[in-house]
CSV table of C-alpha atoms and ligand atoms in Angstrom, one decimal:
chain,number,residue,atom,x,y,z
A,5,MET,CA,-18.3,-120.2,-74.2
A,6,GLY,CA,-15.5,-118.4,-74.9
A,7,ARG,CA,-11.9,-118.5,-77.0
A,8,ILE,CA,-9.4,-117.1,-74.4
A,9,VAL,CA,-5.8,-116.5,-76.4
A,10,THR,CA,-2.8,-116.5,-73.6
A,11,ILE,CA,0.4,-115.2,-75.5
A,12,ILE,CA,3.9,-115.9,-73.5
A,13,GLY,CA,7.4,-116.1,-74.8
A,14,THR,CA,10.3,-115.3,-72.2
A,15,ARG,CA,11.8,-116.4,-69.1
A,16,PRO,CA,9.6,-114.3,-66.7
A,17,GLU,CA,6.1,-114.7,-68.9
A,18,ILE,CA,6.6,-118.2,-68.7
A,19,ILE,CA,6.9,-118.2,-64.7
A,20,LYS,CA,5.0,-115.2,-64.0
A,21,MET,CA,1.7,-116.9,-66.0
A,22,ALA,CA,2.0,-120.0,-65.1
A,23,PRO,CA,-0.3,-119.4,-62.0
A,24,VAL,CA,-2.4,-117.7,-64.3
A,25,VAL,CA,-2.8,-119.9,-67.0
A,26,LYS,CA,-3.5,-122.3,-64.4
A,27,ALA,CA,-6.0,-120.7,-63.1
A,28,LEU,CA,-7.7,-120.0,-66.5
A,29,ASP,CA,-7.3,-123.4,-67.5
A,30,ARG,CA,-10.0,-124.3,-64.7
A,31,LEU,CA,-13.0,-121.6,-66.1
A,32,ASP,CA,-15.3,-123.6,-68.5
A,33,HIS,CA,-13.7,-121.7,-71.6
A,34,ASP,CA,-11.5,-122.9,-74.3
A,35,HIS,CA,-7.7,-122.0,-73.7
A,36,VAL,CA,-5.3,-121.9,-76.3
A,37,LEU,CA,-1.6,-121.3,-74.8
A,38,VAL,CA,0.9,-119.7,-77.6
A,39,HIS,CA,4.6,-119.5,-77.0
A,40,SER,CA,6.2,-116.3,-79.7
A,41,GLY,CA,10.0,-118.4,-79.2
A,42,GLN,CA,10.9,-115.4,-78.2
A,43,HIS,CA,13.7,-117.3,-75.7
A,44,TYR,CA,14.1,-120.7,-76.6
A,45,ASP,CA,17.2,-121.7,-74.6
A,46,LEU,CA,16.7,-125.3,-72.5
A,47,MET,CA,17.8,-123.2,-69.4
A,48,MET,CA,15.7,-120.2,-70.6
A,49,ASP,CA,12.2,-121.4,-71.8
A,50,ARG,CA,11.8,-125.3,-71.6
A,51,ILE,CA,13.1,-125.7,-68.1
A,52,PHE,CA,10.1,-123.5,-66.7
A,53,PHE,CA,7.6,-125.6,-67.9
A,54,ARG,CA,9.1,-128.3,-65.9
A,55,ASP,CA,9.9,-126.9,-62.9
A,56,MET,CA,6.4,-125.1,-62.8
A,57,GLN,CA,4.8,-127.9,-64.4
A,58,LEU,CA,3.3,-125.9,-67.0
A,59,ARG,CA,1.4,-127.4,-69.5
A,60,GLU,CA,2.7,-127.3,-73.3
A,61,PRO,CA,1.6,-124.5,-75.5
A,62,ASP,CA,-0.9,-125.0,-78.2
A,63,GLU,CA,0.8,-122.8,-80.6
A,64,GLN,CA,4.6,-122.8,-80.1
A,65,PHE,CA,6.7,-120.3,-82.3
A,66,GLU,CA,10.1,-119.6,-83.4
A,67,LEU,CA,12.1,-116.4,-84.1
A,68,LYS,CA,15.9,-116.7,-82.9
A,69,GLU,CA,18.5,-113.7,-82.9
A,70,GLN,CA,15.8,-111.5,-84.7
A,71,PRO,CA,16.5,-107.4,-83.9
A,72,PRO,CA,13.9,-106.2,-81.8
A,73,HIS,CA,11.2,-104.6,-84.6
A,74,LEU,CA,11.1,-107.9,-86.5
A,75,GLN,CA,10.6,-109.9,-83.0
A,76,VAL,CA,7.2,-107.8,-83.1
A,77,ALA,CA,6.8,-108.6,-86.4
A,78,THR,CA,6.8,-112.0,-87.2
A,79,THR,CA,5.2,-112.4,-83.7
A,80,MET,CA,2.2,-110.7,-84.8
A,81,ARG,CA,2.5,-112.6,-88.1
A,82,GLN,CA,3.2,-116.2,-86.6
A,83,VAL,CA,0.3,-115.6,-84.2
A,84,ALA,CA,-2.3,-114.3,-86.1
A,85,ASP,CA,-4.1,-117.7,-86.9
A,86,ALA,CA,-4.1,-118.0,-83.3
A,87,THR,CA,-5.5,-114.8,-82.2
A,88,LYS,CA,-8.3,-113.6,-85.1
A,89,GLY,CA,-11.2,-115.8,-83.5
A,90,ALA,CA,-10.4,-115.1,-79.6
A,91,ASP,CA,-12.9,-113.4,-77.4
A,92,LEU,CA,-10.3,-112.4,-75.1
A,93,VAL,CA,-6.3,-112.2,-76.0
A,94,ILE,CA,-4.1,-111.8,-72.8
A,95,VAL,CA,-0.5,-110.3,-73.1
A,96,HIS,CA,1.7,-109.8,-69.8
A,97,GLY,CA,4.4,-107.1,-69.0
A,98,ASP,CA,6.8,-105.0,-70.9
A,99,THR,CA,8.6,-107.7,-73.7
A,100,ASN,CA,8.4,-107.2,-77.8
A,101,THR,CA,6.1,-110.3,-77.6
A,102,THR,CA,4.0,-108.6,-75.3
A,103,ALA,CA,3.9,-105.5,-77.8
A,104,ALA,CA,3.5,-107.8,-80.5
A,105,GLY,CA,0.3,-109.7,-79.0
A,106,ALA,CA,-1.2,-106.1,-77.9
A,107,LEU,CA,-0.9,-104.9,-81.5
A,108,LEU,CA,-2.3,-107.8,-83.0
A,109,ALA,CA,-5.2,-108.0,-80.6
A,110,ARG,CA,-5.7,-104.5,-81.9
A,111,LYS,CA,-5.3,-104.9,-85.5
A,112,GLN,CA,-7.7,-108.0,-84.9
A,113,ASP,CA,-10.2,-105.9,-83.6
A,114,ARG,CA,-9.7,-108.3,-80.8
A,115,PRO,CA,-10.6,-107.3,-77.0
A,116,LEU,CA,-6.9,-107.5,-74.8
A,117,ALA,CA,-5.9,-107.9,-71.3
A,118,HIS,CA,-2.8,-106.8,-70.3
A,119,VAL,CA,-1.6,-108.4,-66.6
A,120,GLU,CA,1.1,-106.4,-64.9
A,121,ALA,CA,-0.2,-103.2,-66.3
A,122,GLY,CA,0.8,-99.6,-65.1
A,123,ILE,CA,4.1,-100.2,-63.9
A,124,ARG,CA,6.4,-97.3,-65.1
A,125,SER,CA,10.0,-95.9,-64.6
A,126,PHE,CA,9.5,-93.1,-66.7
A,127,ASP,CA,11.8,-94.0,-69.0
A,128,LYS,CA,11.2,-94.0,-71.8
A,129,THR,CA,14.5,-95.0,-73.6
A,130,MET,CA,14.4,-98.5,-72.0
A,131,PRO,CA,12.3,-100.8,-74.7
A,132,GLU,CA,9.9,-102.3,-71.3
A,133,GLU,CA,8.5,-98.9,-70.6
A,134,ILE,CA,7.6,-98.7,-74.4
A,135,ASN,CA,6.3,-102.0,-75.0
A,136,ARG,CA,3.6,-101.4,-71.6
A,137,ILE,CA,2.7,-97.7,-72.8
A,138,VAL,CA,1.8,-99.6,-75.8
A,139,ALA,CA,0.1,-102.8,-74.0
A,140,ASP,CA,-1.9,-100.8,-71.4
A,141,GLN,CA,-3.3,-98.0,-74.1
A,142,LEU,CA,-4.7,-100.8,-75.9
A,143,SER,CA,-5.7,-103.0,-73.1
A,144,ASP,CA,-9.9,-103.6,-72.0
A,145,LEU,CA,-8.7,-105.5,-69.3
A,146,LEU,CA,-5.9,-103.9,-67.5
A,147,PHE,CA,-4.3,-106.2,-64.1
A,148,ALA,CA,-2.2,-103.7,-62.0
A,149,PRO,CA,-0.7,-105.5,-59.4
A,150,THR,CA,-0.7,-102.3,-57.1
A,151,SER,CA,-2.6,-98.8,-56.2
A,152,THR,CA,0.4,-97.2,-57.3
A,153,SER,CA,0.4,-99.2,-61.0
A,154,GLU,CA,-3.3,-98.0,-60.9
A,155,LYS,CA,-2.5,-94.5,-60.5
A,156,ASN,CA,-0.3,-94.4,-63.4
A,157,LEU,CA,-3.2,-95.4,-65.5
A,158,ARG,CA,-5.3,-92.9,-64.2
A,159,GLN,CA,-2.3,-90.4,-65.1
A,160,GLU,CA,-2.3,-91.5,-68.8
A,161,ASN,CA,-6.3,-91.7,-68.9
A,162,VAL,CA,-6.4,-95.3,-68.9
A,163,THR,CA,-9.7,-95.2,-66.8
A,164,SER,CA,-12.2,-98.2,-67.2
A,165,GLY,CA,-10.9,-101.9,-66.9
A,166,ILE,CA,-8.6,-101.9,-64.2
A,167,HIS,CA,-7.9,-104.1,-61.3
A,168,VAL,CA,-5.5,-103.9,-58.8
A,169,VAL,CA,-5.1,-107.7,-58.0
A,170,GLY,CA,-1.4,-107.9,-56.3
A,171,ASN,CA,1.5,-109.5,-59.2
A,172,SER,CA,1.7,-113.6,-60.3
A,173,VAL,CA,5.0,-113.6,-58.9
A,174,ILE,CA,3.5,-114.1,-55.6
A,175,ASP,CA,1.8,-117.2,-56.7
A,176,ALA,CA,4.3,-118.8,-58.1
A,177,LEU,CA,6.6,-118.4,-55.4
A,178,THR,CA,4.1,-119.3,-52.5
A,179,GLN,CA,3.0,-122.4,-55.1
A,180,ASN,CA,7.0,-123.5,-56.0
A,181,LEU,CA,8.5,-122.7,-52.2
A,182,PRO,CA,8.0,-126.0,-50.5
A,183,ILE,CA,8.5,-128.0,-53.8
A,184,ALA,CA,12.1,-126.1,-54.2
A,185,ALA,CA,12.5,-126.5,-50.7
A,186,LYS,CA,12.5,-130.5,-51.4
A,187,LYS,CA,13.9,-130.4,-54.6
A,188,SER,CA,16.5,-128.1,-54.9
A,189,ASP,CA,20.0,-128.9,-53.7
A,190,VAL,CA,21.7,-125.4,-55.0
A,191,LEU,CA,23.3,-124.2,-52.2
A,192,SER,CA,25.2,-128.1,-51.3
A,193,ARG,CA,26.0,-128.4,-55.3
A,194,LEU,CA,27.5,-125.0,-54.9
A,195,GLY,CA,29.3,-125.2,-51.8
A,196,LEU,CA,27.4,-122.0,-50.5
A,197,ARG,CA,26.1,-121.5,-46.7
A,198,PRO,CA,23.2,-118.9,-46.3
A,199,ARG,CA,24.0,-115.2,-46.3
A,200,GLY,CA,27.7,-116.6,-47.1
A,201,TYR,CA,27.1,-115.3,-50.9
A,202,LEU,CA,25.8,-112.1,-53.2
A,203,VAL,CA,23.8,-113.3,-56.0
A,204,LEU,CA,23.5,-111.5,-59.1
A,205,THR,CA,21.6,-111.0,-62.4
A,206,PHE,CA,22.0,-108.7,-64.9
A,207,HIS,CA,20.9,-108.1,-68.6
A,208,ARG,CA,18.9,-105.0,-69.7
A,209,ALA,CA,19.8,-103.9,-72.9
A,210,GLU,CA,21.3,-100.5,-71.2
A,211,ASN,CA,23.4,-101.9,-68.9
A,212,VAL,CA,25.2,-104.6,-71.1
A,213,ASP,CA,24.8,-103.3,-74.6
A,214,SER,CA,27.5,-101.2,-74.3
A,215,LYS,CA,31.3,-102.2,-73.8
A,216,GLU,CA,31.7,-99.2,-71.4
A,217,GLN,CA,29.2,-99.7,-69.6
A,218,LEU,CA,29.6,-103.4,-69.3
A,219,ALA,CA,32.7,-103.1,-68.3
A,220,LYS,CA,32.3,-100.4,-65.2
A,221,ALA,CA,29.4,-102.8,-64.1
A,222,LEU,CA,32.3,-105.4,-63.9
A,223,ASP,CA,34.4,-102.8,-61.9
A,224,ALA,CA,30.9,-102.2,-59.4
A,225,PHE,CA,31.0,-106.2,-59.2
A,226,GLU,CA,33.8,-105.9,-57.8
A,227,ALA,CA,33.1,-103.3,-55.5
A,228,ALA,CA,30.7,-105.4,-53.8
A,229,ALA,CA,32.3,-108.3,-53.1
A,230,ARG,CA,35.1,-106.5,-51.6
A,231,GLU,CA,32.7,-104.1,-49.6
A,232,SER,CA,30.7,-107.4,-48.4
A,233,GLY,CA,33.8,-109.5,-48.2
A,234,LEU,CA,31.1,-112.6,-50.0
A,235,PRO,CA,31.7,-114.1,-53.3
A,236,ILE,CA,28.5,-113.6,-55.7
A,237,VAL,CA,26.9,-116.2,-57.7
A,238,PHE,CA,25.8,-114.7,-61.0
A,239,PRO,CA,23.6,-117.1,-63.2
A,240,ILE,CA,24.5,-115.3,-66.6
A,241,HIS,CA,21.8,-114.2,-69.3
A,242,PRO,CA,22.3,-115.2,-72.5
A,243,ARG,CA,22.3,-111.5,-74.1
A,244,THR,CA,25.2,-111.0,-71.4
A,245,ALA,CA,27.2,-113.9,-71.8
A,246,LYS,CA,27.1,-112.8,-75.3
A,247,ARG,CA,28.2,-109.2,-75.1
A,248,LEU,CA,31.1,-110.1,-72.4
A,249,ARG,CA,32.7,-112.4,-75.7
A,250,GLU,CA,31.7,-109.4,-78.2
A,251,PHE,CA,33.3,-106.9,-76.3
A,252,GLY,CA,36.3,-109.1,-75.1
A,253,LEU,CA,35.7,-108.7,-71.4
A,254,GLU,CA,35.7,-112.2,-70.7
A,255,LYS,CA,39.3,-112.1,-68.8
A,256,ARG,CA,38.0,-109.4,-67.2
A,257,ALA,CA,35.8,-111.0,-65.8
A,258,ASP,CA,37.7,-114.7,-65.2
A,259,ALA,CA,39.9,-112.4,-63.0
A,260,LEU,CA,37.0,-111.6,-60.6
A,261,THR,CA,37.7,-114.3,-58.5
A,262,SER,CA,34.7,-113.7,-56.1
A,263,LEU,CA,32.8,-113.9,-59.2
A,264,ARG,CA,31.2,-117.4,-59.8
A,265,ARG,CA,29.4,-116.9,-63.0
A,266,ILE,CA,27.5,-119.8,-63.8
A,267,GLU,CA,24.3,-120.9,-66.2
A,268,PRO,CA,20.9,-119.1,-65.7
A,269,THR,CA,19.6,-121.7,-63.6
A,270,GLY,CA,16.4,-123.2,-63.1
A,271,TYR,CA,13.4,-121.3,-61.2
A,272,LEU,CA,13.5,-123.7,-58.2
A,273,ASP,CA,17.2,-123.1,-57.5
A,274,MET,CA,16.9,-119.3,-58.1
A,275,LEU,CA,14.4,-119.7,-55.8
A,276,MET,CA,16.1,-121.3,-52.7
A,277,LEU,CA,19.6,-118.8,-54.3
A,278,GLU,CA,17.5,-115.8,-53.6
A,279,LYS,CA,16.0,-117.1,-50.1
A,280,ASP,CA,19.1,-117.5,-49.1
A,281,ALA,CA,21.1,-114.7,-50.2
A,282,ALA,CA,22.8,-111.6,-48.1
A,283,ILE,CA,21.8,-109.4,-50.8
A,284,VAL,CA,20.4,-109.4,-54.2
A,285,MET,CA,21.9,-107.2,-56.7
A,286,THR,CA,20.1,-107.0,-59.8
A,287,ASP,CA,18.4,-105.0,-63.0
A,288,SER,CA,15.9,-107.6,-63.4
A,289,GLY,CA,12.4,-106.7,-62.7
A,290,GLY,CA,11.3,-110.0,-61.3
A,291,LEU,CA,13.9,-110.4,-58.9
A,292,GLN,CA,13.0,-106.8,-56.8
A,293,GLU,CA,9.9,-108.0,-56.3
A,294,GLU,CA,11.4,-111.5,-55.5
A,295,SER,CA,13.9,-110.7,-53.1
A,296,CYS,CA,11.1,-107.9,-51.3
A,297,PHE,CA,8.8,-111.1,-51.1
A,298,PHE,CA,11.8,-113.2,-49.1
A,299,ARG,CA,13.4,-110.0,-46.9
A,300,VAL,CA,16.4,-110.3,-49.2
A,301,PRO,CA,17.6,-106.6,-49.4
A,302,CYS,CA,18.3,-106.3,-52.7
A,303,VAL,CA,20.6,-103.3,-54.6
A,304,THR,CA,19.3,-102.2,-58.1
A,305,LEU,CA,21.9,-101.6,-60.7
A,306,ARG,CA,19.5,-99.2,-62.5
A,307,GLU,CA,19.0,-95.3,-62.3
A,308,ASN,CA,14.9,-96.1,-61.9
A,309,THR,CA,12.5,-99.1,-61.4
A,310,GLU,CA,9.2,-99.4,-62.3
A,311,ARG,CA,9.0,-101.3,-58.8
A,312,PRO,CA,9.0,-98.2,-56.4
A,313,GLU,CA,6.9,-100.1,-54.0
A,314,THR,CA,10.1,-101.9,-52.6
A,315,LEU,CA,12.4,-98.8,-52.4
A,316,ALA,CA,9.8,-96.9,-50.3
A,317,ILE,CA,9.5,-99.9,-47.9
A,318,GLY,CA,13.5,-100.4,-47.5
A,319,ALA,CA,13.4,-103.4,-49.2
A,320,ASN,CA,15.3,-101.8,-52.2
A,321,VAL,CA,17.8,-99.2,-53.5
A,322,LEU,CA,18.9,-97.8,-56.5
A,323,ALA,CA,22.8,-97.7,-57.4
A,324,GLY,CA,23.1,-97.4,-60.9
A,325,ILE,CA,26.5,-98.9,-62.2
A,326,ASP,CA,28.7,-96.7,-60.5
A,327,PRO,CA,31.6,-99.0,-58.2
A,328,ALA,CA,31.7,-96.2,-55.5
A,329,ARG,CA,27.7,-96.5,-55.4
A,330,VAL,CA,27.1,-100.1,-55.5
A,331,GLY,CA,29.8,-100.4,-52.4
A,332,ALA,CA,28.1,-97.6,-50.7
A,333,ALA,CA,24.8,-99.2,-51.4
A,334,VAL,CA,25.7,-102.8,-50.7
A,335,ARG,CA,27.1,-101.8,-47.2
A,336,LYS,CA,23.6,-99.9,-46.6
A,337,GLN,CA,21.8,-102.8,-47.2
A,338,LEU,CA,23.9,-105.2,-45.5
A,339,GLY,CA,22.9,-103.3,-42.2
A,340,VAL,CA,19.1,-103.0,-43.4
A,341,LYS,CA,16.3,-104.4,-41.1
A,342,ARG,CA,14.5,-107.1,-42.6
A,343,ASP,CA,10.8,-106.7,-41.7
A,344,TRP,CA,8.9,-104.6,-44.7
A,345,PRO,CA,5.6,-106.0,-45.7
A,346,ASN,CA,5.4,-107.5,-49.0
A,347,PRO,CA,3.5,-105.0,-50.9
A,348,TYR,CA,2.3,-107.2,-54.0
A,349,GLY,CA,-0.5,-109.2,-52.8
A,350,ASP,CA,-1.2,-112.9,-51.4
A,351,GLY,CA,-0.4,-115.0,-53.8
A,352,THR,CA,-4.4,-115.2,-55.0
A,353,THR,CA,-3.9,-113.1,-58.4
A,354,GLY,CA,-4.2,-116.1,-60.6
A,355,THR,CA,-7.4,-116.7,-59.4
A,356,LYS,CA,-8.7,-113.1,-59.1
A,357,ILE,CA,-7.4,-112.8,-62.9
A,358,ALA,CA,-9.6,-115.7,-63.6
A,359,GLU,CA,-12.7,-114.3,-62.0
A,360,GLN,CA,-12.7,-111.2,-63.7
A,361,VAL,CA,-12.1,-112.7,-67.1
A,362,ASP,CA,-15.0,-114.9,-66.5
A,363,ALA,CA,-16.7,-111.8,-65.5
A,364,PHE,CA,-15.9,-110.3,-69.0
A,365,LEU,CA,-16.8,-113.4,-71.2
A,366,GLY,CA,-20.1,-113.9,-69.6
B,29,UD1,C1,14.0,-109.8,-72.8
B,29,UD1,C2,12.6,-108.5,-72.8
B,29,UD1,C3,13.5,-108.0,-71.2
B,29,UD1,C4,13.4,-109.1,-69.9
B,29,UD1,C5,14.3,-110.5,-70.4
B,29,UD1,C6,13.9,-111.0,-69.7
B,29,UD1,C7,12.2,-107.3,-74.6
B,29,UD1,C8,12.6,-105.8,-75.0
B,29,UD1,N1,13.3,-107.5,-73.5
B,29,UD1,O1,14.9,-109.3,-72.9
B,29,UD1,O2,12.2,-107.4,-70.8
B,29,UD1,O3,13.7,-108.5,-69.1
B,29,UD1,O4,13.5,-110.5,-71.7
B,29,UD1,O5,14.9,-112.4,-69.5
B,29,UD1,O6,11.6,-108.1,-74.9
B,29,UD1,N2,19.7,-115.3,-76.1
B,29,UD1,C9,19.5,-116.6,-76.0
B,29,UD1,N3,18.7,-117.7,-75.4
B,29,UD1,C10,17.4,-117.5,-75.6
B,29,UD1,C11,17.2,-116.1,-75.7
B,29,UD1,C12,18.0,-114.9,-75.9
B,29,UD1,O7,20.6,-116.8,-76.9
B,29,UD1,O8,16.8,-118.1,-75.0
B,29,UD1,C13,20.1,-114.2,-76.7
B,29,UD1,C14,20.5,-113.9,-78.2
B,29,UD1,O9,21.2,-113.6,-78.1
B,29,UD1,C15,19.4,-112.8,-78.2
B,29,UD1,C16,19.5,-112.1,-76.8
B,29,UD1,O10,19.9,-113.1,-75.7
B,29,UD1,O11,19.3,-111.8,-79.4
B,29,UD1,C17,18.6,-111.2,-76.6
B,29,UD1,O12,17.0,-112.0,-76.4
B,29,UD1,P1,15.6,-111.1,-76.3
B,29,UD1,O13,15.0,-112.0,-75.8
B,29,UD1,O14,15.8,-110.2,-77.4
B,29,UD1,O15,16.2,-109.8,-75.0
B,29,UD1,P2,16.5,-109.8,-73.8
B,29,UD1,O16,17.4,-109.2,-73.5
B,29,UD1,O17,16.4,-111.9,-73.5
B,30,UDP,N1,15.2,-116.6,-62.9
B,30,UDP,C1,15.7,-118.3,-62.4
B,30,UDP,N2,17.0,-117.8,-63.2
B,30,UDP,C2,18.0,-117.4,-63.4
B,30,UDP,C3,17.4,-115.9,-63.2
B,30,UDP,C4,16.2,-115.5,-63.4
B,30,UDP,O1,14.9,-118.6,-62.6
B,30,UDP,O2,18.9,-117.5,-64.0
B,30,UDP,C5,13.9,-116.3,-62.6
B,30,UDP,C6,13.7,-115.4,-61.2
B,30,UDP,O3,13.6,-115.9,-60.1
B,30,UDP,C7,12.2,-114.3,-62.0
B,30,UDP,C8,12.4,-114.5,-63.0
B,30,UDP,O4,13.0,-115.3,-64.0
B,30,UDP,O5,10.9,-115.0,-61.5
B,30,UDP,C9,13.0,-113.3,-63.9
B,30,UDP,O6,13.4,-113.3,-65.2
B,30,UDP,P1,14.4,-111.9,-66.0
B,30,UDP,O7,15.0,-111.4,-65.2
B,30,UDP,O8,14.8,-112.7,-66.7
B,30,UDP,O9,13.0,-110.9,-66.3
B,30,UDP,P2,12.7,-109.7,-65.8
B,30,UDP,O10,12.0,-110.0,-64.7
B,30,UDP,O11,14.0,-108.5,-66.0
B,30,UDP,O12,11.6,-109.3,-66.8
């Protein structure tokens, strides 16, 4: 019997690792779940444990409001006791928690697995791209979502331990959609009709940490509302809310009557909001994948994406944050035929990962 240590810490890690954690719990190994504390608000953290019926972490740490380098350093220091006896450390995605867990495993000479390995934006100015590269270079087991991500790994001379298993975002969706359909009343609560609104999320450092960029993005949201003639529902990430305040842009946001800023939603509400949207506009990784699954057209408010599969099938377009370009992208996506296939697997990623982990531990 081996000892698995899985490290999570942010909203997307909790959501996408929930099905993986459940599958690993069913194995005949010790499985320790560690939470770095990178996300900590009720609506960024606890809500997802409840919505996804995920068990409590065995070890919960606190990070709150630290700069990125200290998020990594503090997580390495705090988590070290939990990982030191591990037969396998598992990290997910591309956050500072991911990089900390990967470096820690290597420094402690523990085997490492990376879930969602090999996705690349090829933009090293993004903190996430650095975190992905670090985790992939250090991993013994690499769970790549698609053949594109496998190819990216091989191009970086990572050739062993790769398993193409789909993306556990689909497991999370398929497991929770029937529950969301029963439990969520978000559309009626917000007075929305199906296909009668756009849903927006926006939180990338490169988009919201500069006043100029964030102001331009508000103009882009206005252009999207004008082009579609629809209201925009905007569950706002705390990073973005903080920047709007700091930059004195709240009044400008308030003046956009079509922009309905709301608190971040729970997972079940988000699924229903996405499923019935006319369009998803986002700079989130997860929303590009989820909208693709729902066959809801996506406009990505970035210049690149590590989800090129969604572009290739027409589910998604890159629009940056230039208002005219975003308006044109919204027009195009409103008219797109919604018949693309889902490139991210059949919802059995968690089970496939657990099988490979079991084989690895022997
Ligand atoms: C992080 C990830 C990003 C991921 C996102 C998911 C890194 C480098 N970035 O970005 O890849 O897409 O999570 O949402 O790890 N805050 C709160 N409450 C919270 C969490 C954050 O108020 O529960 C505020 C704090 O002011 C914090 C800021 O948001 O300083 C940024 O949080 P942080 O975790 O550093 O980065 P994210 O922008 O959330
Ligand atoms: N999400 C949510 N409520 C929100 C915004 C996002 O439940 O208000 C979910 C969304 O459905 C997806 C995940 O959070 O599963 C995406 O996380 P995020 O955008 O924070 O991170 P990224 O995917 O960009 O790393």
